[in-house]
């Protein structure tokens, strides 16, 4: 059972906009920034979003993050087949004194 | 080239010990927090531990506290994870990662390729 809750799956068609939710609590998302990662099978995760909706160099602006209260969302616009991957949210948890991850969302591009 | 390369994984018996290393290159290693994250194949990411730039501050997940020790050698640009009293549920791919972007301590922007640790008799 992950501390942050994500839907196990999401889907969309090419060109569509999809969002992935991440629900936490006052000790993690409520107080700290949320980071989002993309992971393809058999490869290391890649940082997509950090801080207040910042993207590392090379991440397209089709990816964006938002936060409200104890929940956060990752939005992917102009969905492409290459976006089919697992997506994880993460945040620092002040009560656990550690990083907590969501369980991951498998995105399928139909 | 910015790179993290883990080594040291393998098969170990329950109750045994194993040490992982992560060699960094291409960036200012000593400036950044470093983390270990593990993942059972086919399952989600689980944070293990982190250490600050000069090694004076460390944090651990409850599941490994008291059994694992994170450390670093900034002269050699190497991060370590010493694991003891290993259990079957420690079996996973272990990634080292660096939080080098924008001063964010927990935004892991550089990852190694991972090293597999299997705890089994």
Coordinates of C-alpha atoms in Angstrom, one line a residue, chain A residues 14-84:
Chain A
X14 CA -3.3 10.1 -29.8
X15 CA -3.7 13.9 -29.6
X16 CA -5.9 13.7 -26.6
X17 CA -5.2 15.3 -23.2
X18 CA -5.0 12.9 -20.2
X19 CA -4.5 13.6 -16.5
X20 CA -3.2 11.3 -13.8
X21 CA -4.1 12.1 -10.2
X22 CA -2.0 11.6 -7.1
X23 CA -3.7 11.9 -3.7
X24 CA -1.8 12.3 -0.5
X25 CA -2.1 14.0 2.9
X26 CA -1.1 17.1 4.8
X27 CA 2.2 15.7 5.7
X28 CA 3.4 15.1 2.2
X29 CA 1.6 16.8 -0.8
X30 CA -0.1 19.3 1.5
X31 CA 3.3 20.7 2.6
X32 CA 5.8 19.8 -0.1
X33 CA 6.3 19.9 -3.8
X34 CA 5.4 16.9 -6.0
X35 CA 7.7 15.3 -8.5
X36 CA 6.6 13.2 -11.4
X37 CA 8.5 10.4 -13.1
X38 CA 8.1 8.5 -16.3
X39 CA 9.4 4.9 -16.6
X40 CA 9.6 2.6 -19.6
X41 CA 9.9 -1.1 -19.1
X42 CA 13.4 -2.3 -18.0
X43 CA 14.7 1.2 -17.8
X44 CA 15.4 3.7 -15.0
X45 CA 12.8 6.4 -14.2
X46 CA 13.1 9.8 -15.7
X47 CA 12.2 13.1 -13.9
X48 CA 9.3 14.8 -15.7
X49 CA 8.1 17.5 -13.4
X50 CA 9.6 19.0 -10.2
X51 CA 9.0 21.9 -7.9
X52 CA 6.1 24.1 -8.9
X53 CA 5.5 22.7 -12.3
X54 CA 9.1 22.9 -13.6
X55 CA 10.5 20.7 -16.3
X56 CA 14.1 19.5 -16.6
X57 CA 15.8 20.3 -19.8
X58 CA 14.5 18.2 -22.6
X59 CA 11.1 17.4 -21.2
X60 CA 8.5 18.8 -23.7
X61 CA 5.9 21.3 -22.5
X62 CA 3.2 18.8 -23.3
X63 CA 3.8 17.6 -19.7
X64 CA 2.6 19.8 -16.9
X65 CA 1.9 19.4 -13.2
X66 CA -0.5 21.0 -10.7
X67 CA -1.3 20.8 -7.1
X68 CA -4.3 21.6 -4.9
X69 CA -4.4 20.9 -1.2
X70 CA -3.3 17.3 -0.7
X71 CA -3.8 16.3 -4.3
X72 CA -1.7 16.7 -7.4
X73 CA -2.1 15.9 -11.1
X74 CA 0.1 15.3 -14.1
X75 CA -1.4 16.4 -17.4
X76 CA -0.2 15.2 -20.8
X77 CA -1.5 17.1 -23.8
X78 CA -1.2 16.0 -27.4
X79 CA -0.8 12.4 -26.4
X80 CA 1.7 10.4 -28.4
X81 CA 2.3 6.7 -28.7
X82 CA 5.7 7.2 -27.2
X83 CA 4.0 8.4 -24.0
X84 CA 2.9 4.9 -23.2

